[in-house]
Amino acid sequence: MEKELLALKSEKNAVILAHNYQPAAVRAVADAVGDSLELALLARDVTADCIVVCGVLFMAETAKLVNPERKVLLPARDAGCPLADHLTPGMIEKAREEHPDAAVAVYVNSTAGCKALADITCTSANAVRVVRSLAEEEVIFGPDANLAAYVQRQVPEKRIIPTPPGGHCYVHTGFTLADVEAARARGCTIVCHPECRPEIQERADIIASTGGMVRGGATAGCWSVFTERDMVLRLRSLYPDGTFCEKADAVCDDMKKITLAGLLRSLEREEHEVTVPDEVMHPARRAIERMLAVPE
Ligand code: 13P
Ligand code: SF4
């Protein structure tokens, strides 16, 4: 199937981009694997006819927003992100009414409709940098309240307004103080994603996006990785001498909806094309471009 897929990819002049949480079989046929920010940057530069995003809907929508001329396919129509669904355009409008002087920074794990109402977007890799770049002192930030708390600690000079107050990812909020204790008992370094709860972040040794984990993964010793389970497989493949521990039930069900068979079918039939309505395209694109222009 892998051979067939690679032949089809060149026949269709397609590029396959996969998120770090994708299963190993899917990562193996991808042209590039990365975190949300890396995938957005890669998608922006694609000159091939078609971009196949092996990830979830917001990642495919982001690819379409940064490179609207390309056909963007998501191999599983229903691969969404429950965190993204915590925020609605109505919540942003209400927050703007309540805080008229605040900027609106929306996490890329959001719908295109929410991005269209934002001043700027961010990912977990650049959220601190993005918020620091804003002139406004108050920042409406959503949908992830744990990432908002992380940003608030890093940028104390601003007032972050989490919107909605309890927005969260069920995979990351599954990590508990018992997991921290177990990791400590094994003598592991704890690396956590900023979508984990503040009490976990406070006890972690490293807080990083999935891309940050890839870049820092060569560190010696044992790593307890507090994010989606397949991230550990990715780290093991990159650093075969490293010791990485996962949490068995930290699984993002939507990420696993992408399979090699589904990918083949999607490319063959060019099905599950992701589009963004015209009225949303321009303002959402502007918010993403603004993020991409924030200096490193
Ligand atoms: P990253 O941008 O760190 O890859 O995170 C995306 C995500 O969905 C985390 O759950
Ligand atoms: Fe969304 Fe959480 Fe899955 Fe990431 S792990 S795609 S935030 S549900």
CSV table of C-alpha atoms and ligand atoms in Angstrom, one decimal:
chain,number,residue,atom,x,y,z
A,1,MET,CA,0.0,0.0,0.0
A,2,GLU,CA,2.9,2.3,0.8
A,3,LYS,CA,4.3,1.9,-2.7
A,4,GLU,CA,0.9,2.5,-4.3
A,5,LEU,CA,0.5,5.6,-2.2
A,6,LEU,CA,3.9,7.1,-3.2
A,7,ALA,CA,3.1,6.4,-6.9
A,8,LEU,CA,-0.3,8.1,-6.5
A,9,LYS,CA,1.2,11.0,-4.7
A,10,SER,CA,3.5,11.8,-7.6
A,11,GLU,CA,0.7,11.2,-10.2
A,12,LYS,CA,-1.5,13.7,-8.4
A,13,ASN,CA,1.4,16.1,-7.7
A,14,ALA,CA,0.5,16.1,-4.0
A,15,VAL,CA,2.5,16.8,-0.9
A,16,ILE,CA,1.6,14.9,2.3
A,17,LEU,CA,2.0,16.8,5.6
A,18,ALA,CA,1.6,14.9,8.9
A,19,HIS,CA,1.3,16.0,12.4
A,20,ASN,CA,3.6,14.6,15.1
A,21,TYR,CA,0.7,12.6,16.6
A,22,GLN,CA,0.0,10.6,13.5
A,23,PRO,CA,0.5,6.9,13.5
A,24,ALA,CA,4.0,5.6,12.3
A,25,ALA,CA,2.6,4.2,9.1
A,26,VAL,CA,1.2,7.6,8.1
A,27,ARG,CA,4.3,9.5,9.1
A,28,ALA,CA,6.4,7.1,7.0
A,29,VAL,CA,4.7,8.2,3.7
A,30,ALA,CA,4.6,11.9,4.6
A,31,ASP,CA,6.9,14.5,2.9
A,32,ALA,CA,7.2,16.3,6.3
A,33,VAL,CA,6.1,15.8,9.9
A,34,GLY,CA,5.8,18.6,12.3
A,35,ASP,CA,3.8,20.6,14.9
A,36,SER,CA,1.0,23.0,14.0
A,37,LEU,CA,3.3,25.9,13.3
A,38,GLU,CA,5.7,23.9,11.2
A,39,LEU,CA,2.9,22.4,9.2
A,40,ALA,CA,1.4,25.9,8.5
A,41,LEU,CA,4.8,27.2,7.4
A,42,LEU,CA,5.4,24.2,5.2
A,43,ALA,CA,1.9,24.4,3.7
A,44,ARG,CA,2.4,28.1,2.8
A,45,ASP,CA,5.4,27.2,0.6
A,46,VAL,CA,3.8,24.2,-1.2
A,47,THR,CA,3.9,24.7,-5.0
A,48,ALA,CA,2.4,21.2,-5.8
A,49,ASP,CA,-1.3,21.0,-6.9
A,50,CYS,CA,-2.5,19.3,-3.7
A,51,ILE,CA,-1.8,19.3,0.0
A,52,VAL,CA,-2.9,16.3,2.0
A,53,VAL,CA,-3.1,17.1,5.7
A,54,CYS,CA,-2.8,14.1,8.0
A,55,GLY,CA,-4.0,15.6,11.1
A,56,VAL,CA,-7.3,17.2,12.2
A,57,LEU,CA,-9.6,19.7,10.5
A,58,PHE,CA,-8.1,22.9,11.9
A,59,MET,CA,-4.7,21.9,10.5
A,60,ALA,CA,-6.2,21.4,7.0
A,61,GLU,CA,-8.2,24.7,7.2
A,62,THR,CA,-4.9,26.4,8.2
A,63,ALA,CA,-3.2,24.9,5.2
A,64,LYS,CA,-6.0,26.3,3.0
A,65,LEU,CA,-5.8,29.7,4.6
A,66,VAL,CA,-2.1,30.1,4.1
A,67,ASN,CA,-2.2,28.6,0.5
A,68,PRO,CA,-5.7,29.1,-0.9
A,69,GLU,CA,-4.6,28.2,-4.5
A,70,ARG,CA,-4.0,24.6,-3.6
A,71,LYS,CA,-6.5,21.8,-3.2
A,72,VAL,CA,-6.4,20.7,0.4
A,73,LEU,CA,-7.5,17.2,1.4
A,74,LEU,CA,-8.2,15.8,4.9
A,75,PRO,CA,-8.2,12.0,4.5
A,76,ALA,CA,-10.8,11.5,7.3
A,77,ARG,CA,-13.8,13.9,6.9
A,78,ASP,CA,-14.7,13.8,10.6
A,79,ALA,CA,-11.2,14.2,12.1
A,80,GLY,CA,-12.0,17.3,14.3
A,81,CYS,CA,-10.5,18.7,17.4
A,82,PRO,CA,-12.8,18.8,20.4
A,83,LEU,CA,-10.8,21.6,22.0
A,84,ALA,CA,-11.4,23.8,18.9
A,85,ASP,CA,-15.2,23.2,19.4
A,86,HIS,CA,-15.0,24.9,22.8
A,87,LEU,CA,-14.8,28.3,21.2
A,88,THR,CA,-17.6,29.9,19.1
A,89,PRO,CA,-17.7,33.2,17.2
A,90,GLY,CA,-20.4,34.4,19.6
A,91,MET,CA,-18.1,34.0,22.6
A,92,ILE,CA,-15.4,36.1,20.9
A,93,GLU,CA,-18.0,38.8,20.0
A,94,LYS,CA,-19.3,38.8,23.6
A,95,ALA,CA,-15.7,39.0,25.0
A,96,ARG,CA,-15.0,41.9,22.7
A,97,GLU,CA,-18.1,43.8,23.9
A,98,GLU,CA,-17.0,43.2,27.5
A,99,HIS,CA,-13.3,44.1,26.9
A,100,PRO,CA,-13.4,46.7,24.1
A,101,ASP,CA,-9.7,47.6,24.5
A,102,ALA,CA,-8.4,44.0,24.4
A,103,ALA,CA,-6.8,42.3,21.5
A,104,VAL,CA,-8.1,38.9,20.4
A,105,ALA,CA,-5.5,36.1,20.1
A,106,VAL,CA,-6.9,32.8,18.9
A,107,TYR,CA,-5.1,29.4,19.2
A,108,VAL,CA,-4.9,27.7,15.8
A,109,ASN,CA,-6.9,24.8,17.4
A,110,SER,CA,-10.1,26.7,16.5
A,111,THR,CA,-12.5,27.0,13.6
A,112,ALA,CA,-11.8,29.2,10.7
A,113,GLY,CA,-14.9,31.2,11.7
A,114,CYS,CA,-13.2,32.0,15.0
A,115,LYS,CA,-9.9,32.9,13.4
A,116,ALA,CA,-11.8,35.3,11.2
A,117,LEU,CA,-12.8,37.3,14.3
A,118,ALA,CA,-9.2,37.3,15.8
A,119,ASP,CA,-6.6,40.0,15.5
A,120,ILE,CA,-4.0,37.3,15.4
A,121,THR,CA,-3.6,33.5,15.8
A,122,CYS,CA,-1.0,31.5,17.7
A,123,THR,CA,0.2,28.0,18.2
A,124,SER,CA,1.6,26.4,21.3
A,125,ALA,CA,5.1,27.0,19.9
A,126,ASN,CA,4.7,30.8,19.5
A,127,ALA,CA,1.9,31.8,21.9
A,128,VAL,CA,4.2,33.7,24.3
A,129,ARG,CA,5.9,35.5,21.4
A,130,VAL,CA,2.6,36.4,19.8
A,131,VAL,CA,1.1,37.8,22.9
A,132,ARG,CA,4.2,39.8,23.8
A,133,SER,CA,4.1,41.3,20.2
A,134,LEU,CA,0.7,42.8,20.9
A,135,ALA,CA,0.4,46.5,21.8
A,136,GLU,CA,-2.7,45.9,23.9
A,137,GLU,CA,-2.4,45.2,27.6
A,138,GLU,CA,-5.5,43.0,27.7
A,139,VAL,CA,-5.7,39.9,25.5
A,140,ILE,CA,-8.8,37.8,25.0
A,141,PHE,CA,-7.3,34.3,24.5
A,142,GLY,CA,-9.1,31.0,23.5
A,143,PRO,CA,-10.0,28.3,23.4
A,144,ASP,CA,-7.4,26.6,25.6
A,145,ALA,CA,-7.5,27.9,29.2
A,146,ASN,CA,-4.4,25.9,30.2
A,147,LEU,CA,-2.3,27.4,27.4
A,148,ALA,CA,-3.8,30.8,28.4
A,149,ALA,CA,-2.5,30.2,32.0
A,150,TYR,CA,0.9,29.3,30.6
A,151,VAL,CA,1.0,32.5,28.6
A,152,GLN,CA,-0.2,34.5,31.6
A,153,ARG,CA,2.7,33.2,33.7
A,154,GLN,CA,5.3,34.0,30.9
A,155,VAL,CA,3.8,37.4,30.2
A,156,PRO,CA,2.8,38.8,33.6
A,157,GLU,CA,2.7,42.4,32.3
A,158,LYS,CA,-0.5,41.6,30.3
A,159,ARG,CA,-3.9,40.5,31.4
A,160,ILE,CA,-5.0,37.3,29.6
A,161,ILE,CA,-8.7,36.7,29.5
A,162,PRO,CA,-9.3,33.0,28.9
A,163,THR,CA,-12.3,32.5,26.6
A,164,PRO,CA,-14.2,30.4,27.4
A,165,PRO,CA,-12.8,30.1,31.0
A,166,GLY,CA,-12.8,26.2,30.9
A,167,GLY,CA,-11.6,25.5,27.3
A,168,HIS,CA,-9.5,22.4,27.3
A,169,CYS,CA,-8.2,19.3,25.5
A,170,TYR,CA,-9.4,16.0,27.0
A,171,VAL,CA,-6.1,14.3,26.1
A,172,HIS,CA,-3.9,16.7,28.0
A,173,THR,CA,-6.2,17.3,30.9
A,174,GLY,CA,-6.0,13.6,31.5
A,175,PHE,CA,-2.5,14.0,33.0
A,176,THR,CA,-2.7,14.0,36.8
A,177,LEU,CA,-0.5,14.6,39.8
A,178,ALA,CA,-0.3,10.8,40.2
A,179,ASP,CA,1.4,10.7,36.7
A,180,VAL,CA,3.8,13.3,38.0
A,181,GLU,CA,4.6,11.2,41.0
A,182,ALA,CA,5.0,8.1,38.9
A,183,ALA,CA,7.4,9.8,36.5
A,184,ARG,CA,9.4,11.2,39.5
A,185,ALA,CA,9.6,7.7,41.0
A,186,ARG,CA,11.1,6.4,37.7
A,187,GLY,CA,13.6,9.3,37.8
A,188,CYS,CA,12.3,10.8,34.5
A,189,THR,CA,12.5,14.3,33.3
A,190,ILE,CA,8.9,15.5,32.8
A,191,VAL,CA,8.2,17.3,29.5
A,192,CYS,CA,4.6,18.5,29.1
A,193,HIS,CA,2.6,20.2,26.5
A,194,PRO,CA,1.2,23.6,27.6
A,195,GLU,CA,-2.3,22.2,27.1
A,196,CYS,CA,-1.8,20.3,30.4
A,197,ARG,CA,-3.3,21.7,33.6
A,198,PRO,CA,-1.4,24.5,35.4
A,199,GLU,CA,-0.6,22.2,38.4
A,200,ILE,CA,1.1,19.8,35.9
A,201,GLN,CA,2.9,22.6,34.1
A,202,GLU,CA,4.2,23.9,37.5
A,203,ARG,CA,5.8,20.5,38.3
A,204,ALA,CA,7.1,19.8,34.8
A,205,ASP,CA,10.8,20.2,33.9
A,206,ILE,CA,10.1,21.3,30.4
A,207,ILE,CA,7.0,22.8,28.8
A,208,ALA,CA,7.0,22.5,25.0
A,209,SER,CA,5.0,22.3,21.8
A,210,THR,CA,5.3,18.9,20.0
A,211,GLY,CA,7.9,20.6,17.7
A,212,GLY,CA,9.8,21.8,20.8
A,213,MET,CA,9.8,18.2,22.1
A,214,VAL,CA,11.3,17.0,18.8
A,215,ARG,CA,14.0,19.6,19.0
A,216,GLY,CA,14.8,18.9,22.6
A,217,GLY,CA,14.4,15.2,22.6
A,218,ALA,CA,18.1,14.3,22.3
A,219,THR,CA,18.5,15.3,26.0
A,220,ALA,CA,20.1,12.5,28.0
A,221,GLY,CA,18.2,10.4,30.5
A,222,CYS,CA,14.6,9.2,30.7
A,223,TRP,CA,11.8,11.5,29.5
A,224,SER,CA,8.2,11.2,30.6
A,225,VAL,CA,6.2,12.7,27.8
A,226,PHE,CA,2.9,14.4,28.9
A,227,THR,CA,1.2,14.6,25.6
A,228,GLU,CA,-0.5,12.4,23.0
A,229,ARG,CA,0.8,8.8,23.1
A,230,ASP,CA,2.1,8.6,19.5
A,231,MET,CA,4.5,11.5,20.2
A,232,VAL,CA,6.6,9.1,22.0
A,233,LEU,CA,6.8,6.8,19.0
A,234,ARG,CA,8.0,9.8,17.0
A,235,LEU,CA,10.6,10.7,19.6
A,236,ARG,CA,11.8,7.1,19.7
A,237,SER,CA,12.2,7.0,15.9
A,238,LEU,CA,14.2,10.2,16.0
A,239,TYR,CA,16.3,9.3,19.0
A,240,PRO,CA,16.6,5.5,19.1
A,241,ASP,CA,19.1,5.7,22.1
A,242,GLY,CA,16.7,7.9,24.2
A,243,THR,CA,14.3,6.5,26.8
A,244,PHE,CA,10.8,7.9,26.4
A,245,CYS,CA,7.7,7.0,28.5
A,246,GLU,CA,4.1,7.5,27.3
A,247,LYS,CA,0.8,7.4,29.1
A,248,ALA,CA,-1.1,4.5,27.5
A,249,ASP,CA,-4.6,6.1,27.4
A,250,ALA,CA,-3.4,9.6,26.3
A,251,VAL,CA,-4.9,9.1,22.8
A,252,CYS,CA,-6.4,11.7,20.5
A,253,ASP,CA,-9.2,9.7,18.8
A,254,ASP,CA,-9.5,12.2,16.0
A,255,MET,CA,-5.8,12.0,15.1
A,256,LYS,CA,-6.2,8.2,14.7
A,257,LYS,CA,-9.0,8.5,12.2
A,258,ILE,CA,-6.3,9.0,9.5
A,259,THR,CA,-5.2,5.6,8.2
A,260,LEU,CA,-3.0,4.5,5.3
A,261,ALA,CA,-6.1,3.1,3.6
A,262,GLY,CA,-8.0,6.3,4.1
A,263,LEU,CA,-5.1,8.3,2.9
A,264,LEU,CA,-4.9,6.2,-0.3
A,265,ARG,CA,-8.6,6.5,-0.9
A,266,SER,CA,-8.7,10.3,-0.3
A,267,LEU,CA,-5.8,10.9,-2.8
A,268,GLU,CA,-7.2,8.5,-5.4
A,269,ARG,CA,-10.7,10.1,-5.4
A,270,GLU,CA,-9.5,13.5,-4.3
A,271,GLU,CA,-12.1,13.4,-1.7
A,272,HIS,CA,-12.7,15.2,1.6
A,273,GLU,CA,-11.5,18.5,0.2
A,274,VAL,CA,-11.4,21.3,2.8
A,275,THR,CA,-12.6,24.7,1.8
A,276,VAL,CA,-13.2,27.9,3.6
A,277,PRO,CA,-16.1,30.3,2.8
A,278,ASP,CA,-15.1,33.5,1.0
A,279,GLU,CA,-16.3,35.8,3.8
A,280,VAL,CA,-14.1,33.9,6.3
A,281,MET,CA,-11.1,33.4,4.1
A,282,HIS,CA,-9.8,37.0,4.0
A,283,PRO,CA,-10.0,37.9,7.8
A,284,ALA,CA,-8.9,34.4,9.0
A,285,ARG,CA,-5.9,34.5,6.6
A,286,ARG,CA,-5.0,38.0,7.8
A,287,ALA,CA,-4.9,36.7,11.5
A,288,ILE,CA,-2.7,33.8,10.5
A,289,GLU,CA,-0.4,35.9,8.3
A,290,ARG,CA,0.0,38.3,11.2
A,291,MET,CA,1.1,35.4,13.4
A,292,LEU,CA,3.6,34.2,10.8
A,293,ALA,CA,5.1,37.7,10.6
A,294,VAL,CA,5.9,37.9,14.4
A,295,PRO,CA,9.7,37.7,14.6
A,296,GLU,CA,11.4,34.7,16.2
B,1,13P,P1,1.4,21.4,18.6
B,1,13P,O1,1.3,22.6,17.8
B,1,13P,O2,2.3,21.5,19.8
B,1,13P,O3,1.8,20.3,17.7
B,1,13P,O4,0.0,21.0,19.2
B,1,13P,C1,-1.1,20.7,18.5
B,1,13P,C2,-2.1,20.0,19.2
B,1,13P,O5,-3.2,19.7,18.8
B,1,13P,C3,-1.8,19.6,20.6
B,1,13P,O6,-2.7,18.8,21.1
B,2,SF4,FE1,-7.3,18.7,19.6
B,2,SF4,FE2,-6.4,17.6,21.9
B,2,SF4,FE3,-6.4,16.1,19.7
B,2,SF4,FE4,-4.7,18.1,19.9
B,2,SF4,S1,-4.8,16.3,21.2
B,2,SF4,S2,-5.9,17.7,18.1
B,2,SF4,S3,-5.9,19.6,21.1
B,2,SF4,S4,-8.2,17.0,20.8
